[in-house]
Amino acid sequence: MDIATQTINNGAMRVATILAILNNRAANNALLPVTILVAMSVLRYNKYLILWDLHEIVNFE
C-alpha cells in the first residue's frame, strides 16, 4: 500500500470515527450501521474513486 492510499484511508477512518461518535452522542443509533457501511465503502473504493476523479479532471473539456 503506497503512502497516498494509506493517508487517504487514515483520513476516511478518522471521519468515520467522528461520525460514529456524533451519532452516539445524538442517541441516533439507527444511523450508526449506515455510517459504518458508508465508511467501509469509502475505505474499500476510495482509491478507485480518486483515480476516476483524476481521470475526469485530466479529460475535462
Backbone as CSV, one residue per row, in Angstrom:
resi,resn,N_x,N_y,N_z,CA_x,CA_y,CA_z,C_x,C_y,C_z
1,MET,0.849,-1.190,0.000,0.000,0.000,0.000,0.889,1.247,0.000
2,ASP,0.667,2.121,-0.966,1.515,3.311,-1.050,1.066,4.357,-0.025
3,ILE,1.901,5.366,0.151,1.678,6.354,1.206,0.403,7.148,0.959
4,ALA,0.137,7.478,-0.296,-1.062,8.269,-0.602,-2.324,7.519,-0.192
5,THR,-2.392,6.244,-0.553,-3.572,5.442,-0.208,-3.705,5.319,1.299
6,GLN,-2.583,5.122,1.983,-2.611,4.976,3.435,-3.112,6.264,4.085
7,THR,-2.647,7.398,3.587,-3.076,8.686,4.131,-4.570,8.881,3.923
8,ILE,-5.048,8.550,2.721,-6.479,8.684,2.410,-7.293,7.775,3.322
9,ASN,-6.823,6.530,3.508,-7.539,5.594,4.369,-7.589,6.107,5.799
10,ASN,-6.482,6.668,6.287,-6.460,7.200,7.643,-7.452,8.343,7.782
11,GLY,-7.513,9.211,6.786,-8.459,10.320,6.809,-9.893,9.830,6.814
12,ALA,-10.189,8.832,5.983,-11.547,8.292,5.917,-11.926,7.627,7.237
13,MET,-10.962,6.931,7.838,-11.237,6.270,9.119,-11.498,7.309,10.200
14,ARG,-10.752,8.410,10.153,-10.947,9.469,11.145,-12.352,10.072,10.999
15,VAL,-12.754,10.319,9.756,-14.106,10.860,9.508,-15.161,9.879,9.991
16,ALA,-14.963,8.597,9.707,-15.931,7.583,10.132,-16.044,7.543,11.649
17,THR,-14.903,7.657,12.323,-14.914,7.644,13.794,-15.673,8.840,14.343
18,ILE,-15.422,10.013,13.756,-16.114,11.230,14.204,-17.622,11.092,13.983
19,LEU,-18.008,10.566,12.824,-19.434,10.384,12.545,-20.070,9.416,13.539
20,ALA,-19.345,8.350,13.860,-19.875,7.369,14.813,-20.056,8.007,16.187
21,ILE,-19.087,8.821,16.598,-19.186,9.498,17.899,-20.375,10.447,17.900
22,LEU,-20.522,11.209,16.815,-21.656,12.147,16.739,-22.977,11.404,16.766
23,ASN,-23.051,10.285,16.056,-24.295,9.507,16.048,-24.621,8.994,17.440
24,ASN,-23.602,8.519,18.156,-23.832,8.029,19.515,-24.246,9.170,20.435
25,ARG,-23.582,10.309,20.286,-23.858,11.435,21.168,-25.293,11.921,20.955
26,ALA,-25.775,11.856,19.730,-27.140,12.291,19.426,-28.159,11.191,19.737
27,ALA,-27.670,10.051,20.238,-28.524,8.889,20.517,-29.288,8.473,19.260
28,ASN,-28.653,8.669,18.125,-29.303,8.353,16.851,-28.715,7.041,16.334
29,ASN,-28.928,5.978,17.092,-28.270,4.707,16.795,-28.800,4.049,15.526
30,ALA,-29.930,4.514,15.033,-30.462,3.932,13.803,-29.538,4.216,12.620
31,LEU,-28.829,5.354,12.692,-27.941,5.720,11.587,-26.554,5.112,11.710
32,LEU,-26.228,4.560,12.869,-24.865,4.068,13.086,-24.475,2.957,12.105
33,PRO,-25.328,1.937,11.893,-24.946,0.897,10.923,-24.748,1.466,9.521
34,VAL,-25.583,2.439,9.161,-25.449,3.071,7.843,-24.113,3.793,7.759
35,THR,-23.766,4.507,8.839,-22.491,5.227,8.873,-21.328,4.260,8.710
36,ILE,-21.407,3.126,9.410,-20.330,2.139,9.332,-20.228,1.576,7.915
37,LEU,-21.374,1.271,7.298,-21.359,0.727,5.939,-20.768,1.731,4.956
38,VAL,-21.164,3.000,5.109,-20.635,4.036,4.228,-19.130,4.161,4.415
39,ALA,-18.691,4.151,5.676,-17.263,4.265,5.964,-16.493,3.101,5.347
40,MET,-17.045,1.894,5.460,-16.380,0.722,4.885,-16.308,0.848,3.365
41,SER,-17.383,1.337,2.767,-17.397,1.512,1.317,-16.342,2.530,0.891
42,VAL,-16.246,3.617,1.656,-15.248,4.643,1.343,-13.855,4.055,1.442
43,LEU,-13.594,3.307,2.513,-12.267,2.720,2.695,-11.942,1.751,1.563
44,ARG,-12.953,1.011,1.107,-12.691,-0.016,0.109,-12.512,0.579,-1.286
45,TYR,-13.308,1.611,-1.622,-13.368,2.081,-3.002,-12.755,3.455,-3.233
46,ASN,-12.271,4.114,-2.158,-11.814,5.498,-2.342,-10.661,5.597,-3.335
47,LYS,-9.790,4.588,-3.367,-8.648,4.636,-4.288,-9.149,4.698,-5.735
48,TYR,-10.137,3.884,-6.045,-10.667,3.863,-7.406,-11.438,5.140,-7.714
49,LEU,-12.178,5.640,-6.717,-12.929,6.874,-6.932,-11.982,8.039,-7.197
50,ILE,-10.891,8.089,-6.431,-9.941,9.185,-6.619,-9.256,9.059,-7.971
51,LEU,-8.912,7.836,-8.361,-8.313,7.648,-9.682,-9.298,8.080,-10.770
52,TRP,-10.588,7.770,-10.566,-11.607,8.162,-11.536,-11.740,9.681,-11.577
53,ASP,-11.712,10.341,-10.400,-11.778,11.796,-10.350,-10.608,12.409,-11.109
54,LEU,-9.419,11.846,-10.915,-8.241,12.351,-11.630,-8.438,12.178,-13.136
55,HIS,-8.985,11.029,-13.514,-9.260,10.758,-14.922,-10.230,11.802,-15.478
56,GLU,-11.256,12.121,-14.699,-12.236,13.123,-15.134,-11.590,14.509,-15.255
57,ILE,-10.734,14.843,-14.287,-10.086,16.158,-14.313,-9.167,16.275,-15.528
58,VAL,-8.415,15.206,-15.776,-7.470,15.239,-16.898,-8.219,15.366,-18.218
59,ASN,-9.369,14.680,-18.322,-10.117,14.682,-19.576,-11.210,15.739,-19.615
60,PHE,-11.110,16.703,-18.724,-12.134,17.747,-18.641,-12.148,18.574,-19.938
61,GLU,-13.332,18.785,-20.471,-13.437,19.549,-21.719,-14.258,20.805,-21.491
